[in-house]
Amino acid sequence: YTVTASSGNGNSSQAAGLTTSSSTEEYTVNTGKITVTFPRSGSNVIGKIETSSGKVVGQNGKLVLNSQSGVSGDIESRGNSSIEYFNFKSNIENVTISENSPVRALVTVRGSHQVADGNAHDNWLPFVLRFYLYANSDAIRLIHTFVFDGKADEDFVTGAGVRFEVPLAEEELYN
């Protein structure tokens, strides 16, 4: 066998690498297998995830958080049905592409949680989301960091996650 160097201009099957672009409304990262858009403002941390074939697999991804004002098992709150429940969504303050190379992109989203339903509650729990995307990969690595700035005896986090709208128009009913 003979190994020879190539300039890569031939019929190579290697991907060109990861590409990023930006507009006034959003950042876009294309890994070669998926294209992900990150809105610069609003409540969606991810605008859309689209495969290389053009199929949208997720859109309008929001960071969600649930909390309550007490715990029903506490001695002080037994028999007390005045526990309030809150649903929060993300409020984006800043989006940047912190790292951009042909191999990896790091998109950093900063914001806070704002109440999503009619209950009165201040914005709280400032967060930082770090999205790592790699060339020729359909995986997204997400690191979620938040600062608990609530009252320890009144604010209890009961759940946190990312919620997407998933279009199922062309899927079989059993899927």
CSV table of C-alpha atoms in Angstrom, one decimal:
chain,number,residue,atom,x,y,z
A,1,TYR,CA,0.0,0.0,0.0
A,2,THR,CA,1.1,3.5,-0.7
A,3,VAL,CA,-0.1,6.5,1.3
A,4,THR,CA,-0.2,9.8,-0.5
A,5,ALA,CA,-1.1,13.3,0.6
A,6,SER,CA,-4.1,15.0,-1.0
A,7,SER,CA,-5.1,18.7,-1.1
A,8,GLY,CA,-8.8,17.7,-0.4
A,9,ASN,CA,-10.0,19.2,-3.7
A,10,GLY,CA,-10.9,15.9,-5.3
A,11,ASN,CA,-14.0,13.7,-4.7
A,12,SER,CA,-13.3,13.5,-1.0
A,13,SER,CA,-16.2,12.4,1.2
A,14,GLN,CA,-15.1,14.4,4.2
A,15,ALA,CA,-17.4,17.2,5.4
A,16,ALA,CA,-16.3,20.8,4.8
A,17,GLY,CA,-16.7,21.4,8.6
A,18,LEU,CA,-19.0,23.4,10.7
A,19,THR,CA,-20.3,26.7,9.5
A,20,THR,CA,-22.0,29.6,11.4
A,21,SER,CA,-23.9,32.6,10.2
A,22,SER,CA,-25.7,35.4,11.9
A,23,SER,CA,-28.4,38.0,11.2
A,24,THR,CA,-30.0,40.7,13.4
A,25,GLU,CA,-32.6,38.1,14.6
A,26,GLU,CA,-30.7,34.9,15.0
A,27,TYR,CA,-27.5,32.8,14.9
A,28,THR,CA,-27.4,29.7,12.7
A,29,VAL,CA,-25.0,26.7,13.1
A,30,ASN,CA,-24.7,24.1,10.4
A,31,THR,CA,-22.8,20.9,11.4
A,32,GLY,CA,-23.3,19.2,8.1
A,33,LYS,CA,-25.9,16.8,9.6
A,34,ILE,CA,-28.2,19.4,11.4
A,35,THR,CA,-28.8,23.1,11.2
A,36,VAL,CA,-29.8,24.8,14.5
A,37,THR,CA,-31.0,28.4,14.8
A,38,PHE,CA,-30.7,30.4,18.0
A,39,PRO,CA,-32.9,33.5,18.3
A,40,ARG,CA,-31.2,36.6,19.8
A,41,SER,CA,-34.2,37.6,21.9
A,42,GLY,CA,-37.6,36.3,23.1
A,43,SER,CA,-38.4,33.1,24.9
A,44,ASN,CA,-37.1,30.5,22.5
A,45,VAL,CA,-33.6,29.3,23.2
A,46,ILE,CA,-33.6,27.3,20.0
A,47,GLY,CA,-35.7,28.4,17.0
A,48,LYS,CA,-35.4,25.3,14.9
A,49,ILE,CA,-33.5,22.1,14.5
A,50,GLU,CA,-33.4,20.9,10.9
A,51,THR,CA,-31.8,17.8,9.4
A,52,SER,CA,-29.6,18.0,6.3
A,53,SER,CA,-32.5,16.6,4.3
A,54,GLY,CA,-34.6,19.6,5.3
A,55,LYS,CA,-36.8,17.8,7.9
A,56,VAL,CA,-37.6,20.0,11.0
A,57,VAL,CA,-37.3,17.7,14.0
A,58,GLY,CA,-37.9,20.4,16.7
A,59,GLN,CA,-38.8,24.0,16.8
A,60,ASN,CA,-39.6,26.8,19.3
A,61,GLY,CA,-37.5,25.2,22.1
A,62,LYS,CA,-38.1,27.0,25.4
A,63,LEU,CA,-36.3,26.6,28.7
A,64,VAL,CA,-39.1,25.8,31.2
A,65,LEU,CA,-39.1,25.7,35.0
A,66,ASN,CA,-41.8,24.8,37.5
A,67,SER,CA,-41.8,25.9,41.1
A,68,GLN,CA,-44.1,26.1,44.1
A,69,SER,CA,-44.3,28.3,47.2
A,70,GLY,CA,-44.2,25.5,49.8
A,71,VAL,CA,-43.9,21.8,50.4
A,72,SER,CA,-47.0,19.9,51.5
A,73,GLY,CA,-45.0,17.6,53.8
A,74,ASP,CA,-43.7,20.4,56.0
A,75,ILE,CA,-45.2,20.6,59.5
A,76,GLU,CA,-45.9,24.3,59.1
A,77,SER,CA,-47.9,23.7,55.8
A,78,ARG,CA,-49.9,20.6,56.8
A,79,GLY,CA,-53.5,21.2,56.0
A,80,ASN,CA,-52.5,24.4,54.3
A,81,SER,CA,-53.8,24.5,50.8
A,82,SER,CA,-52.4,27.9,50.0
A,83,ILE,CA,-49.4,26.6,48.1
A,84,GLU,CA,-48.9,28.5,44.9
A,85,TYR,CA,-47.6,26.8,41.7
A,86,PHE,CA,-45.7,28.7,39.1
A,87,ASN,CA,-44.7,27.9,35.5
A,88,PHE,CA,-41.8,29.9,34.0
A,89,LYS,CA,-40.3,30.2,30.6
A,90,SER,CA,-37.0,31.6,29.4
A,91,ASN,CA,-36.4,35.3,28.8
A,92,ILE,CA,-33.3,35.7,26.6
A,93,GLU,CA,-31.1,38.6,27.3
A,94,ASN,CA,-27.9,37.8,25.4
A,95,VAL,CA,-26.8,35.2,22.8
A,96,THR,CA,-23.2,34.9,21.6
A,97,ILE,CA,-21.1,32.4,19.6
A,98,SER,CA,-18.3,32.0,22.2
A,99,GLU,CA,-16.2,29.6,20.1
A,100,ASN,CA,-16.3,29.1,16.4
A,101,SER,CA,-14.0,26.7,14.5
A,102,PRO,CA,-14.4,24.3,11.7
A,103,VAL,CA,-14.8,21.5,14.3
A,104,ARG,CA,-16.8,23.0,17.2
A,105,ALA,CA,-19.2,25.8,17.9
A,106,LEU,CA,-20.1,27.0,21.4
A,107,VAL,CA,-23.3,29.1,21.6
A,108,THR,CA,-23.9,30.8,24.9
A,109,VAL,CA,-27.4,31.9,25.8
A,110,ARG,CA,-27.9,34.1,28.9
A,111,GLY,CA,-31.2,35.1,30.5
A,112,SER,CA,-33.6,34.6,33.4
A,113,HIS,CA,-36.9,32.8,34.0
A,114,GLN,CA,-40.1,34.8,33.7
A,115,VAL,CA,-43.5,33.6,34.8
A,116,ALA,CA,-45.5,32.0,32.0
A,117,ASP,CA,-48.9,31.9,33.5
A,118,GLY,CA,-51.0,34.7,35.1
A,119,ASN,CA,-49.5,34.4,38.6
A,120,ALA,CA,-47.4,37.3,39.9
A,121,HIS,CA,-43.8,36.4,40.4
A,122,ASP,CA,-40.6,38.3,39.7
A,123,ASN,CA,-38.1,37.1,37.1
A,124,TRP,CA,-35.6,35.0,38.8
A,125,LEU,CA,-33.0,32.3,38.5
A,126,PRO,CA,-30.6,33.9,36.0
A,127,PHE,CA,-29.3,31.1,33.7
A,128,VAL,CA,-26.5,30.4,31.3
A,129,LEU,CA,-27.1,27.8,28.6
A,130,ARG,CA,-24.0,26.5,26.7
A,131,PHE,CA,-24.8,24.6,23.5
A,132,TYR,CA,-21.8,22.6,22.0
A,133,LEU,CA,-22.2,21.6,18.4
A,134,TYR,CA,-19.6,19.5,16.5
A,135,ALA,CA,-18.8,19.1,12.8
A,136,ASN,CA,-20.6,16.3,11.0
A,137,SER,CA,-22.6,15.4,14.2
A,138,ASP,CA,-26.3,15.4,14.9
A,139,ALA,CA,-25.7,15.7,18.7
A,140,ILE,CA,-26.1,18.8,20.7
A,141,ARG,CA,-24.4,19.0,24.1
A,142,LEU,CA,-26.2,21.3,26.5
A,143,ILE,CA,-25.0,22.6,29.9
A,144,HIS,CA,-27.5,24.5,31.9
A,145,THR,CA,-26.3,26.6,34.8
A,146,PHE,CA,-28.5,28.8,37.0
A,147,VAL,CA,-28.1,30.8,40.1
A,148,PHE,CA,-30.7,30.3,42.8
A,149,ASP,CA,-31.6,33.8,43.9
A,150,GLY,CA,-35.0,32.9,45.5
A,151,LYS,CA,-36.0,32.6,49.1
A,152,ALA,CA,-35.0,29.3,50.6
A,153,ASP,CA,-38.2,28.9,52.6
A,154,GLU,CA,-40.7,30.1,49.9
A,155,ASP,CA,-39.3,29.2,46.5
A,156,PHE,CA,-39.0,25.5,45.6
A,157,VAL,CA,-37.9,24.4,42.1
A,158,THR,CA,-39.9,21.3,41.1
A,159,GLY,CA,-38.7,20.8,37.5
A,160,ALA,CA,-36.6,22.2,34.8
A,161,GLY,CA,-36.1,21.3,31.2
A,162,VAL,CA,-36.3,22.3,27.5
A,163,ARG,CA,-39.6,21.9,25.7
A,164,PHE,CA,-39.9,21.7,21.9
A,165,GLU,CA,-42.8,21.8,19.5
A,166,VAL,CA,-42.3,18.7,17.3
A,167,PRO,CA,-44.0,18.7,13.9
A,168,LEU,CA,-45.7,15.3,13.2
A,169,ALA,CA,-47.5,16.2,10.0
A,170,GLU,CA,-45.9,13.5,7.9
A,171,GLU,CA,-45.4,10.8,10.6
A,172,GLU,CA,-47.4,7.6,10.9
A,173,LEU,CA,-50.1,7.8,13.5
A,174,TYR,CA,-48.5,4.9,15.6
A,175,ASN,CA,-45.2,6.9,15.8
